[in-house]
Short mmCIF file of C-alpha atoms and ligand atoms in Angstrom, two decimals:
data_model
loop_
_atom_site.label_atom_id
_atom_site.label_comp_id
_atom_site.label_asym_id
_atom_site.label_seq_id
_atom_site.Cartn_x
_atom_site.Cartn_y
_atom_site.Cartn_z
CA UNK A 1 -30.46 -18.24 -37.33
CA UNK A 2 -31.74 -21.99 -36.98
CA UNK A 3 -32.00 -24.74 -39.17
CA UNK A 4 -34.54 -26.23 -37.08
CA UNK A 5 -38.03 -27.47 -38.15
CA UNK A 6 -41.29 -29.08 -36.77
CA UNK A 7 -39.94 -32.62 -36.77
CA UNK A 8 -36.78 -32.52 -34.86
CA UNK A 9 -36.20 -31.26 -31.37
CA UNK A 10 -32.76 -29.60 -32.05
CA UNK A 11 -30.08 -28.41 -34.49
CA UNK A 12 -27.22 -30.20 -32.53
CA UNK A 13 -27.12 -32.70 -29.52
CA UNK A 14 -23.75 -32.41 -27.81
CA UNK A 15 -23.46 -34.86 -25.10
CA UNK A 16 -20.92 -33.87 -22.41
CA UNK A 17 -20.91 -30.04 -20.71
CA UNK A 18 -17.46 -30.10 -19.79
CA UNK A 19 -14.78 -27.16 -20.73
CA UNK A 20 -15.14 -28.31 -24.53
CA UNK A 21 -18.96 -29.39 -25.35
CA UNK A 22 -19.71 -26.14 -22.72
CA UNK A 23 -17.68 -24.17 -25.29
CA UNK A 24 -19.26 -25.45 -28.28
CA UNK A 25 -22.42 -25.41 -27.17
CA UNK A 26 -22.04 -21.70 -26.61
CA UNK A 27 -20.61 -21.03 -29.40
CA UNK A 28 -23.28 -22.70 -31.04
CA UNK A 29 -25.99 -21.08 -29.16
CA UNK A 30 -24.49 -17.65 -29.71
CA UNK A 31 -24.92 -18.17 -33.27
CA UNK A 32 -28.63 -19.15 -32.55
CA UNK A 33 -28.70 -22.63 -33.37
CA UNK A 34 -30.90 -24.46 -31.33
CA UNK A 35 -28.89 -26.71 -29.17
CA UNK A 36 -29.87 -29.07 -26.49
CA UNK A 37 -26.63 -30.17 -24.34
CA UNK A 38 -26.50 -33.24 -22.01
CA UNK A 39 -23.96 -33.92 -19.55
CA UNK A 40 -23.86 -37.02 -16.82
CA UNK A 41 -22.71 -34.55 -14.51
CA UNK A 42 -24.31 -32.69 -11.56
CA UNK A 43 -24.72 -29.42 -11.73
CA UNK A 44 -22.54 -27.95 -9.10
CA UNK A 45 -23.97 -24.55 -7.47
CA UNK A 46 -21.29 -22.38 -6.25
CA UNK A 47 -18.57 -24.83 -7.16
CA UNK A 48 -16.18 -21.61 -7.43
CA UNK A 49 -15.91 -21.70 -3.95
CA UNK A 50 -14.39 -25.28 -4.39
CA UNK A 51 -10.18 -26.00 -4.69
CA UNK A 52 -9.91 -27.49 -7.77
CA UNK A 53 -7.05 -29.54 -8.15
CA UNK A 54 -7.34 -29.81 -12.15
CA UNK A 55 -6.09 -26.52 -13.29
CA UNK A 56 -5.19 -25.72 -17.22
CA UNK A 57 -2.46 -23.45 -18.62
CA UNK A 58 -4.99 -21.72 -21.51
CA UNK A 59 -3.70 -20.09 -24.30
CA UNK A 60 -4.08 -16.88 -25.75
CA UNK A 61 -6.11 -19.00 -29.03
CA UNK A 62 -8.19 -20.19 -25.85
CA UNK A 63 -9.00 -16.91 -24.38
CA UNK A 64 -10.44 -16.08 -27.64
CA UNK A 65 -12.43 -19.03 -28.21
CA UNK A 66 -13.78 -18.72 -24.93
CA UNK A 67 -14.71 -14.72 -25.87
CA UNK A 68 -16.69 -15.34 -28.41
CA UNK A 69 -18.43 -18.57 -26.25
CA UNK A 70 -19.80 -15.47 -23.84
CA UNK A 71 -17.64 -17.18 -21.02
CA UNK A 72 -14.33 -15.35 -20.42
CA UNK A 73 -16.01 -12.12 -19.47
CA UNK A 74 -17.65 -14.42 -16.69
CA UNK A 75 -14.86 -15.61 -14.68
CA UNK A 76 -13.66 -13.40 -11.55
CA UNK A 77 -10.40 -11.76 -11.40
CA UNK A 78 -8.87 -13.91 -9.09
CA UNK A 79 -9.65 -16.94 -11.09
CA UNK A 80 -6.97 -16.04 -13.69
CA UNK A 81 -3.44 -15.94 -13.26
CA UNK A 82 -1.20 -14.89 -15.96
CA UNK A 83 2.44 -16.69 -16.67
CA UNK A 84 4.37 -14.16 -18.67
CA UNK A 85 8.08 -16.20 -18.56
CA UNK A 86 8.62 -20.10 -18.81
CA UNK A 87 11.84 -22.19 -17.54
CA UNK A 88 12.44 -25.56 -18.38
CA UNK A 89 15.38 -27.55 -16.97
CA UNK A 90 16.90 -30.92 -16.98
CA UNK A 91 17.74 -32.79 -13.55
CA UNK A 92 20.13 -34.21 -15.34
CA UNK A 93 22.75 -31.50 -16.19
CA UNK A 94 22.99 -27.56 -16.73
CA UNK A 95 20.53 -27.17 -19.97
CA UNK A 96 17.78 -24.95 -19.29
CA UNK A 97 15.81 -23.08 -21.45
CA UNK A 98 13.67 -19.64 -20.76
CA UNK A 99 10.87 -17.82 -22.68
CA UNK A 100 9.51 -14.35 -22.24
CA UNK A 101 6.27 -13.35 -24.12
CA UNK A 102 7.78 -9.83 -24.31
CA UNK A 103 10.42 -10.83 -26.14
CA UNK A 104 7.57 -11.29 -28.94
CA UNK A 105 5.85 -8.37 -27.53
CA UNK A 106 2.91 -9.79 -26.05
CA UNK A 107 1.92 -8.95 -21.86
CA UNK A 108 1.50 -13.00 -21.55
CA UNK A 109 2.55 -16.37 -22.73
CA UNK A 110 -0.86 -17.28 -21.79
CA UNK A 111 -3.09 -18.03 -18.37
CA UNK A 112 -3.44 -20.87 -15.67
CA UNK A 113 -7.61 -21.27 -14.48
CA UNK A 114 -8.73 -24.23 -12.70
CA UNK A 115 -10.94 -26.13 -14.54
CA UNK A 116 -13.57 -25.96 -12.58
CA UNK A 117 -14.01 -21.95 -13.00
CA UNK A 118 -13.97 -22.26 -16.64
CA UNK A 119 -16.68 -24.74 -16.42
CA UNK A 120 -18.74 -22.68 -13.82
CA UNK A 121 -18.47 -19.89 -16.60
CA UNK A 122 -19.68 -21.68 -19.31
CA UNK A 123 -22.56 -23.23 -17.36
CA UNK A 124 -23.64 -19.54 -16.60
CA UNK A 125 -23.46 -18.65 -20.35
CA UNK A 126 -25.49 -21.16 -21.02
CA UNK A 127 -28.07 -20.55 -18.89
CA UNK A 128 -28.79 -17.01 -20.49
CA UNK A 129 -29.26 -18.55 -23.91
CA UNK A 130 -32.98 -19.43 -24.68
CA UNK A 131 -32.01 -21.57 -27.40
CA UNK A 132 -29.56 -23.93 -25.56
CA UNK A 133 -31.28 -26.73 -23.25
CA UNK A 134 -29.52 -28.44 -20.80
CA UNK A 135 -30.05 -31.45 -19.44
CA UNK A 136 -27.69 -32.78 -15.49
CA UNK A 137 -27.63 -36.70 -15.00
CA UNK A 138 -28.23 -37.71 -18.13
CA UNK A 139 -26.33 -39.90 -20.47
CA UNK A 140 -27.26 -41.26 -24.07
CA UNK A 141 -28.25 -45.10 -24.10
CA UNK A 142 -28.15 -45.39 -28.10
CA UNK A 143 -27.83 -43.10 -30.85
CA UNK A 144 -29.59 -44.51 -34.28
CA UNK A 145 -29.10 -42.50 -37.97
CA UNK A 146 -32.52 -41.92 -39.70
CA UNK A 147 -33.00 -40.24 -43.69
CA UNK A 148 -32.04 -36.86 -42.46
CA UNK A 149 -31.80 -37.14 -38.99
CA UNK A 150 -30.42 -39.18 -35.93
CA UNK A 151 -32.65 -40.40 -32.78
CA UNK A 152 -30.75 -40.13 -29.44
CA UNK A 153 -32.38 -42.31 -26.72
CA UNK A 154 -31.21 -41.57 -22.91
CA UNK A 155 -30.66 -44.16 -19.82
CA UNK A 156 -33.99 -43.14 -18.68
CA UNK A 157 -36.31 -43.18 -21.58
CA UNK A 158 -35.88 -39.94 -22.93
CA UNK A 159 -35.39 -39.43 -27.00
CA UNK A 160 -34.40 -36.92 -29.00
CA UNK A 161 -33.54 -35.78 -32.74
CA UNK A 162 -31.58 -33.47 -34.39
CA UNK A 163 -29.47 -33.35 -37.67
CA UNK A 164 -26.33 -33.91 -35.66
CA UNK A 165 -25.40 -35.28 -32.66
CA UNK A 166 -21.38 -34.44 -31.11
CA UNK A 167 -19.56 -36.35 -28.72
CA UNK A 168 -17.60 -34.14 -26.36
CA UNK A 169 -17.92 -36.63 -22.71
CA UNK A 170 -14.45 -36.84 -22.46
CA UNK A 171 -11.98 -39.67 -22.80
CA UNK A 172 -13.82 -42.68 -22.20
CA UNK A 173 -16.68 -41.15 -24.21
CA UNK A 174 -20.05 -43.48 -24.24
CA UNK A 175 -21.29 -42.30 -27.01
CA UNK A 176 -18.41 -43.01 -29.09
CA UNK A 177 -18.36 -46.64 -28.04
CA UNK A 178 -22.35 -46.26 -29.14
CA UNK A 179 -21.58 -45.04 -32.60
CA UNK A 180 -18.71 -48.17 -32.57
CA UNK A 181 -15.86 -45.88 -33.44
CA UNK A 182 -12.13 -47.41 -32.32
CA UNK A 183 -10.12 -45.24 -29.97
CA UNK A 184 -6.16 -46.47 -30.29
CA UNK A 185 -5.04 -45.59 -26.98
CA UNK A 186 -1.26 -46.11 -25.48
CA UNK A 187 -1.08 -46.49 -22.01
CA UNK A 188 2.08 -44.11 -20.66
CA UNK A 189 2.41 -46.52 -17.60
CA UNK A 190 2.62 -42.81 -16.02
CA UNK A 191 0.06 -41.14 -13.58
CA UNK A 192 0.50 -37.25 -12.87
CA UNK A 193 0.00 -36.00 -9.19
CA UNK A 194 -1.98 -32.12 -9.00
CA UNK A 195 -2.45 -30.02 -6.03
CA UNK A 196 -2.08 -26.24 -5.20
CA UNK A 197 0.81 -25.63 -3.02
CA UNK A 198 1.69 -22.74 -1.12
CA UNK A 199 5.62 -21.86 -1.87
CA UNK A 200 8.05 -19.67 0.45
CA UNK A 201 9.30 -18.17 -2.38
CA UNK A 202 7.33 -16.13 -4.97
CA UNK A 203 6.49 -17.36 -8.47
CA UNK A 204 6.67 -13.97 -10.48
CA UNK A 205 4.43 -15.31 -12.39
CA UNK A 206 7.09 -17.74 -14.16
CA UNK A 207 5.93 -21.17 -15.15
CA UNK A 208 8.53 -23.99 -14.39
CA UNK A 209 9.23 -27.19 -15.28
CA UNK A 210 11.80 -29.76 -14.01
CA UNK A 211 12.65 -32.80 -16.27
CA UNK A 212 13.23 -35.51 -13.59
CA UNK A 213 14.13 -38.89 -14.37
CA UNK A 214 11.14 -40.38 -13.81
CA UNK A 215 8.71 -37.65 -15.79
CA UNK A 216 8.09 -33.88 -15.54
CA UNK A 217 7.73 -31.50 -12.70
CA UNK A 218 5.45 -28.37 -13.13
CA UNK A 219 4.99 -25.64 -11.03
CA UNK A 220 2.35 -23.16 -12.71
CA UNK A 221 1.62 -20.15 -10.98
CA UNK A 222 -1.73 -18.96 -9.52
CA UNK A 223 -2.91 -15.21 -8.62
CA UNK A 224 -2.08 -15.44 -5.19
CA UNK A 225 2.21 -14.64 -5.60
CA UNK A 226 2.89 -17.74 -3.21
CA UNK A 227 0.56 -20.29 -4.77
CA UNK A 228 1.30 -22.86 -7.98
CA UNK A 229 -0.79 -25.19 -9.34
CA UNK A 230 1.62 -28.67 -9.40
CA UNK A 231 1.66 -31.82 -11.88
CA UNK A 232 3.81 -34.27 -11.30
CA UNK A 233 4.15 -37.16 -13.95
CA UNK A 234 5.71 -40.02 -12.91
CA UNK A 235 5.19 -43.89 -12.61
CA UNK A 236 1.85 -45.18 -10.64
CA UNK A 237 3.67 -46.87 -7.62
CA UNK A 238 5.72 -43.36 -7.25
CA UNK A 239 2.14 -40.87 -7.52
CA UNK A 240 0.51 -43.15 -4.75
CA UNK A 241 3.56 -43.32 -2.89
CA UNK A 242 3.21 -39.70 -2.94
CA UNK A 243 -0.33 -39.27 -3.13
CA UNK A 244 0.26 -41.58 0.19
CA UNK A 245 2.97 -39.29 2.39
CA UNK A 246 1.86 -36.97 5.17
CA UNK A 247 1.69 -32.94 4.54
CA UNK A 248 5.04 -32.56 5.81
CA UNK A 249 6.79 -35.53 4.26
CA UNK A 250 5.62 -34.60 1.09
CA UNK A 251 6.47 -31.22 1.51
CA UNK A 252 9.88 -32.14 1.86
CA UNK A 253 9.90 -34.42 -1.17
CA UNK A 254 8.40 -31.76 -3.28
CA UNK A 255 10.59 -29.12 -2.37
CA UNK A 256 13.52 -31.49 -2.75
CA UNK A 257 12.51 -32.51 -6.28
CA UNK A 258 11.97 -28.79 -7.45
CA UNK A 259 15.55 -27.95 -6.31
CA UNK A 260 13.89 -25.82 -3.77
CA UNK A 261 13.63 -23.10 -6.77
CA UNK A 262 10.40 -22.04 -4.90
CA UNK A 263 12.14 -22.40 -1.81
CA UNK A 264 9.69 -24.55 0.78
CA UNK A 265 6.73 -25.70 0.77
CA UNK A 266 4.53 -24.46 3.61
CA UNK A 267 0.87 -25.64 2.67
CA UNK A 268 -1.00 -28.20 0.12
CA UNK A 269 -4.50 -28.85 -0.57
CA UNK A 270 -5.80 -32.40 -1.57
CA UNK A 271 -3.84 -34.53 -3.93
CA UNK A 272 -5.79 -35.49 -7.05
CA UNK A 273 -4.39 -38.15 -9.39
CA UNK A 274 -4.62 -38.97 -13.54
CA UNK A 275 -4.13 -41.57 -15.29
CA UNK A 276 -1.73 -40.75 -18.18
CA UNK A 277 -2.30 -42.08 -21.74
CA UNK A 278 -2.31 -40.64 -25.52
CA UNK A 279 -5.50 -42.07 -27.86
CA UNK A 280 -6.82 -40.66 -30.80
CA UNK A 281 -9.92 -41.76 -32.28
CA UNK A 282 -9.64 -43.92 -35.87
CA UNK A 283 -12.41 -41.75 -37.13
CA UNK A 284 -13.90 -38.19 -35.72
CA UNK A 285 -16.79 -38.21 -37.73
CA UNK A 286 -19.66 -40.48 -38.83
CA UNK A 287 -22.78 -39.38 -40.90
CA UNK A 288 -24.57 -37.02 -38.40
CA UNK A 289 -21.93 -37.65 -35.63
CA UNK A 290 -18.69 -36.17 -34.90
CA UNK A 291 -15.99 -36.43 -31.50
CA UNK A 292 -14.32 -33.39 -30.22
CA UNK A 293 -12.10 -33.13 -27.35
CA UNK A 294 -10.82 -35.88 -25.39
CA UNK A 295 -13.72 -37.97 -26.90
CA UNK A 296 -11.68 -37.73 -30.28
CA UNK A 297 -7.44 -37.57 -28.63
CA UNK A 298 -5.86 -37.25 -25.50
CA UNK A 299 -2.36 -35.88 -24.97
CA UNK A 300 0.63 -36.28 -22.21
CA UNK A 301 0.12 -33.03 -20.46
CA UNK A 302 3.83 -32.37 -20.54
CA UNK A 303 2.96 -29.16 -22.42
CA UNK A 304 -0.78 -28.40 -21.05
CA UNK A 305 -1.95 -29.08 -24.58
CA UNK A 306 -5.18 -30.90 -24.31
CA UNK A 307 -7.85 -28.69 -23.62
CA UNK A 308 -6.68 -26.48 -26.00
CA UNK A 309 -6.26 -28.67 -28.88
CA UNK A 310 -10.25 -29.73 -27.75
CA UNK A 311 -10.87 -26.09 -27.55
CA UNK A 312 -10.00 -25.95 -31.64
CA UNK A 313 -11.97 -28.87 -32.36
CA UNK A 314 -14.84 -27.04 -30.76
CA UNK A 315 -13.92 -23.48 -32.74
CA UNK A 316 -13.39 -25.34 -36.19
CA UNK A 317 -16.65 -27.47 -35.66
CA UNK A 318 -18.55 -24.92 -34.96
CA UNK A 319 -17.30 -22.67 -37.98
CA UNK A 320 -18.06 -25.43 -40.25
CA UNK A 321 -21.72 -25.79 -38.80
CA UNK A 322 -22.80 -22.46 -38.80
CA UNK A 323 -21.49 -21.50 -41.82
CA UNK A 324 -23.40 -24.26 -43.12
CA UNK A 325 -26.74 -23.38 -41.28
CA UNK A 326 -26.28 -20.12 -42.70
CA UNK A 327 -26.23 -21.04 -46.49
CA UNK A 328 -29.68 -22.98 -45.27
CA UNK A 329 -28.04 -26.58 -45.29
CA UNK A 330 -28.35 -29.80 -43.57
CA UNK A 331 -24.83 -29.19 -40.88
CA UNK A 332 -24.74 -33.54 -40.54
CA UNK A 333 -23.51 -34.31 -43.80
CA UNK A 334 -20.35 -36.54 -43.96
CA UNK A 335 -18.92 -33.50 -46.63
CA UNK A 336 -19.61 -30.85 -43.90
CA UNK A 337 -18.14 -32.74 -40.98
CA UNK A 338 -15.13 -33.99 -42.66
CA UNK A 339 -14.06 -30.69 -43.59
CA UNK A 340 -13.50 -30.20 -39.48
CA UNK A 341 -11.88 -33.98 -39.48
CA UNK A 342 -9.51 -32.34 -41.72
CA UNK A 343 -8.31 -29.63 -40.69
CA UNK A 344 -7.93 -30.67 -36.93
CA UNK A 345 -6.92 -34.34 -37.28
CA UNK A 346 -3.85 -34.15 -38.59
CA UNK A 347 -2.52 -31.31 -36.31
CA UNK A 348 -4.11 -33.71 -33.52
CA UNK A 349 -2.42 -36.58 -34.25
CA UNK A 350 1.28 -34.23 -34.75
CA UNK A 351 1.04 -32.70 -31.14
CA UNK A 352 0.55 -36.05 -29.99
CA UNK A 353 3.40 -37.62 -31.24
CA UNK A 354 5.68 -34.74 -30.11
CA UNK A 355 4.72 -34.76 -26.96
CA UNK A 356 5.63 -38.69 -26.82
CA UNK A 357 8.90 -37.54 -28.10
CA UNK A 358 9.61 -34.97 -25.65
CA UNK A 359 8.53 -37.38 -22.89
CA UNK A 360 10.94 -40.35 -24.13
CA UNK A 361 14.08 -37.70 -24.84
CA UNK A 362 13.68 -36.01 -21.13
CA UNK A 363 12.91 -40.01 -19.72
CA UNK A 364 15.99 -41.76 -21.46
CA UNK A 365 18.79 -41.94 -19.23
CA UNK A 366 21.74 -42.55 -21.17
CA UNK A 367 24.91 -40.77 -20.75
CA UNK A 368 24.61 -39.33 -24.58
CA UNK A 369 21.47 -38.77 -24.93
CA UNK A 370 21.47 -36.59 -21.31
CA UNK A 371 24.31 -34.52 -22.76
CA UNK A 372 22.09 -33.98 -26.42
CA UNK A 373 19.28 -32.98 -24.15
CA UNK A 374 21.12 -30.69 -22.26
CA UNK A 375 22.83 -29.11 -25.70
CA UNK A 376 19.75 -28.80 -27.55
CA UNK A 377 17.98 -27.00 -24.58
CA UNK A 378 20.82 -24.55 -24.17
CA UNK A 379 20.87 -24.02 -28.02
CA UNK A 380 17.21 -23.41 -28.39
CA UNK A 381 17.56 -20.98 -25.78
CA UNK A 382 20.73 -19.17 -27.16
CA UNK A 383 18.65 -18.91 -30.92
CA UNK A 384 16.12 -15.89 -30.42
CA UNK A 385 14.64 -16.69 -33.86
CA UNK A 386 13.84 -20.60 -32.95
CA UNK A 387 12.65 -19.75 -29.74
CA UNK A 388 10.15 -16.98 -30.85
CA UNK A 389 8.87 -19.73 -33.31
CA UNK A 390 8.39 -22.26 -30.65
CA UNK A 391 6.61 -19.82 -28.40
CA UNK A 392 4.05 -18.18 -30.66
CA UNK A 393 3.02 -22.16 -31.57
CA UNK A 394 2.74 -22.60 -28.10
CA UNK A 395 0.58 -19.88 -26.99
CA UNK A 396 -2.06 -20.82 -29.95
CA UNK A 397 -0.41 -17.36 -32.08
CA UNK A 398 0.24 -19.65 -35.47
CA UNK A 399 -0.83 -22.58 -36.99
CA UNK A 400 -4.31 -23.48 -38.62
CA UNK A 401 -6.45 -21.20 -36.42
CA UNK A 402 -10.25 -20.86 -36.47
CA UNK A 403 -10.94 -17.69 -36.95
CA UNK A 404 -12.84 -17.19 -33.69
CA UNK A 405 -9.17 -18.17 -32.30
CA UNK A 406 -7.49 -15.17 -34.05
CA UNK A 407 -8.60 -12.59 -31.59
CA UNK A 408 -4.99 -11.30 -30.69
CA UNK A 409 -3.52 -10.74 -34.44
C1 FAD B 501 -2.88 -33.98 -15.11
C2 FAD B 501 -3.46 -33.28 -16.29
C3 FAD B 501 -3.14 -31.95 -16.52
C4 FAD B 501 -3.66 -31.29 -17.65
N1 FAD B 501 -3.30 -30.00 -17.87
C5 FAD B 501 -3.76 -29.36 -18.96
C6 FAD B 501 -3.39 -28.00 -19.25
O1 FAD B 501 -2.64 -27.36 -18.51
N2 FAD B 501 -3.86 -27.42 -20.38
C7 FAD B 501 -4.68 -28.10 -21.24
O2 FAD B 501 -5.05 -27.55 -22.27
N3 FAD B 501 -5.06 -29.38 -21.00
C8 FAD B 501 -4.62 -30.02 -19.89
N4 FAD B 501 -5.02 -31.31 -19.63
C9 FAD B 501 -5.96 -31.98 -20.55
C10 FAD B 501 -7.42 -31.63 -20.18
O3 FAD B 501 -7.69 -32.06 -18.87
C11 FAD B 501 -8.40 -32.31 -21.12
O4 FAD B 501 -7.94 -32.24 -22.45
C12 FAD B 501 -9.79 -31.63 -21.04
O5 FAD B 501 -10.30 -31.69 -19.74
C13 FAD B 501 -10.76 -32.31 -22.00
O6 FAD B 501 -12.01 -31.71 -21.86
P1 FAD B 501 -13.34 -32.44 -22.38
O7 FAD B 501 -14.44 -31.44 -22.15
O8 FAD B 501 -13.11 -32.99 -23.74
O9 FAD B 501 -13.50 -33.70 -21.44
P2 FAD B 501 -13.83 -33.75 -19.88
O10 FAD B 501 -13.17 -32.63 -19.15
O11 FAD B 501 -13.50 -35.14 -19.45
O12 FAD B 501 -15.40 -33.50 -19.81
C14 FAD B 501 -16.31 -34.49 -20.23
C15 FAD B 501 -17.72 -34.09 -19.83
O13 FAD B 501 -18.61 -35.10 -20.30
C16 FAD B 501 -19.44 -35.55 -19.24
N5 FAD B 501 -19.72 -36.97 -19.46
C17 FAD B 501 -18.89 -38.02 -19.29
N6 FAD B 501 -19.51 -39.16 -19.59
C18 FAD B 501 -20.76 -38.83 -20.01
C19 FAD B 501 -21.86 -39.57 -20.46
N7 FAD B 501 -21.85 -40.92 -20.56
N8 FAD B 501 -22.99 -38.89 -20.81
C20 FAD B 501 -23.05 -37.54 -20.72
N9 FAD B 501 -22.03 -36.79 -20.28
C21 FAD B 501 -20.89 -37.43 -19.93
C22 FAD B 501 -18.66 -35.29 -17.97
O14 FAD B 501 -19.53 -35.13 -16.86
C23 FAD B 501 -17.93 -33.98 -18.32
O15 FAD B 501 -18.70 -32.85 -18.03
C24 FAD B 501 -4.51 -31.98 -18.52
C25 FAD B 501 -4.84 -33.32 -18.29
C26 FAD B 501 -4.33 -33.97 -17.18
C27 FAD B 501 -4.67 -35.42 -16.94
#
């Protein structure tokens, strides 16, 4: 099924390959819409050979998404690891609280991949579909809207049409600036600290997080048993202080701010760091343009929410334009493309703000607010009902799903 005819070159433009525009564009391109997909990336050959120190937790909504995009079945064993319990604790006092997906009989709460592997998988899809083009080192110059179309010109001369054009290049996204839409962005004043570390102790697959004063501590755990993907939030001057310290002095500090629950740490690979803010875009459509992704919001990854919310804009999006292209009608109307601004928008802009609350309730310091903390964590985790709530939100179970999201019902 395509839309397309004689005078444009493509159905959809997305600009930016990465985990969400690769998932889009397949889901697009499944659907046999012709797509043409440019990223100013290189692409990498082989790159799953490569330690990737950006590594996602991935819901169960994701794994479905990622299904139907052709991709999942692509990635390698030992590129997923599962994490079937969670435990989150306070520094500050004895609160802790501790999920278990069987206790809402499910195997898993959900699965840690680097980043990179997803992306590797993707790419692959994408190469097997005649109807997606993609284009490496390539980034769009201007964007213009025309009667029923809109004119994408490239850095190096190149132009293109299409009835729509989607932004998915991340969070300092050109071609939003292009299309002059505001991003409100709130600097945390945070930067988060990622590396996989090797751990005496096992993980059991059990992903962990440690409030500390100055931001969150996780350890999620990868398929080898001894190996956990870290993030560590915390102010700039601490991260490259860190970022900074010698294998064995920041083993030691590591260890020491995990409570040695992992016992030590015997080996670390390269220490990556990120820049922590929340933004959401004013607008995430325009006629014949839309954002999805980080393009459109970014999150505190306190919760390893943002790829996944992206991965909904990309499910919803694509929903709304092939159901569109299927009734044989234009898919860059405002109508069509605010339906999607609807329905993920709002839910955007509420996991954004929660997040900011859970980051200023574990941050504050004082004495009563430490000892509300600690009370509410050991009363969420004494309620069976609340927490079963909490964790079937969290691994992507409820809410306003797409239905290629819906996989596990
Ligand atoms: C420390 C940390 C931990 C995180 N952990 C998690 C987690 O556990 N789970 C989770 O769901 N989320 C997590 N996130 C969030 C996640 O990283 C992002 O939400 C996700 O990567 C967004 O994907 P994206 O494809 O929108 O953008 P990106 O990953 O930034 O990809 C953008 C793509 O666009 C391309 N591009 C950029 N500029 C241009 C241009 N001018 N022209 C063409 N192409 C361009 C890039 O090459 C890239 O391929 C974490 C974030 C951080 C900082």
């Amino acid at each position: 099924m395509t839309v397309i005819d004689d005078n444009i070159d493509a159905d959809v433009i997305v600009v930016g390959g990465g985990i969400i525009g690769g998932s889009f564009a397949c889901l697009l391109g499944q659907a046999g819409l012709k797509v043409i997909l440019l990223d100013a990336g290189v692409r990498q050959v082989n790159s799953l050979k490569k330690v990737d120190a950006r590594v996602f937790a991935i819901t169960l909504a994701s794994e479905q998404i990622l299904k139907k995009a052709g991709a999942w079945q692509r990635l390698q064993k030992e590129d997923i690891a599962y994490f079937r319990k969670m435990h989150v604790w306070d520094e500050n006092g004895l609160g802790e609280v501790n999920f278990d997906s069987a206790s809402i009989c499910q195997s898993t709460m959900g699965y840690i991949i680097s980043h990179q592997a997803i992306v590797d998988a993707l790419q692959e899809k994408l190469l097997e579909l005649d109807n997606v083009r993609c284009l490496w080192s390539v980034s769009p110059a201007y964007v213009k809207e025309e009667a029923d179309t809109i004119v994408l010109g490239t850095e190096d001369g190149l132009q293109f049409s299409s009835r729509l054009v989607v932004a998915a290049d991340g969070h300092n996204s050109k071609l939003r600036s292009l299309a002059n839409i505001h991003y409100q962005k709130h600097d945390y004043k945070q930067s988060a600290l990622g590396c996989i570390v090797t751990t005496e102790f096992a993980h059991s697959e059990i992903a962990r997080q440690r409030f500390l004063k100055r931001g969150p501590l996780a350890f999620l755990p990868m398929h080898d048993p001894h190996q956990s993907a870290i993030v560590w939030s915390s102010s700039p001057d601490h991260i490259q202080r860190l970022k900074a310290l010698d294998k064995s002095a920041f083993h030691f500090e590591l260890a020491e701010a995990f409570a040695h629950e992992l016992g030590d740490i015997k080996e670390s690979t390269e220490r990556a760091v990120f820049p922590l803010s929340r933004a959401q875009a004013d607008s995430y459509t325009k006629p014949r343009l839309a954002l999805i992704g980080d393009s459109a919001h970014t999150v505190h990854p306190l919760a390893g929410l943002g790829a996944n919310l992206g991965m909904l804009d990309a499910a919803s999006l694509a929903e709304e334009i092939i159901d569109t292209c299927q009734r044989g009608r234009d898919p860059g109307r405002l109508q069509v493309l605010r339906r999607y601004e609807r329905r993920r928008k709002g839910e955007n802009r509420n996991m954004m703000y929660l997040m900011d609350s859970f980051k200023h309730l574990f941050e504050n310091q004082h004495q009563s607010v430490q000892w509300l903390r600690n009370f509410g964590l050991d009363t969420v985790d004494s309620l069976p009902v609340v927490k079963h709530v909490i964790l079937k939100r969290a691994m992507g179970l409820t809410g306003n799903l797409p239905e290629s999201a819906r996989g596990h019902f």
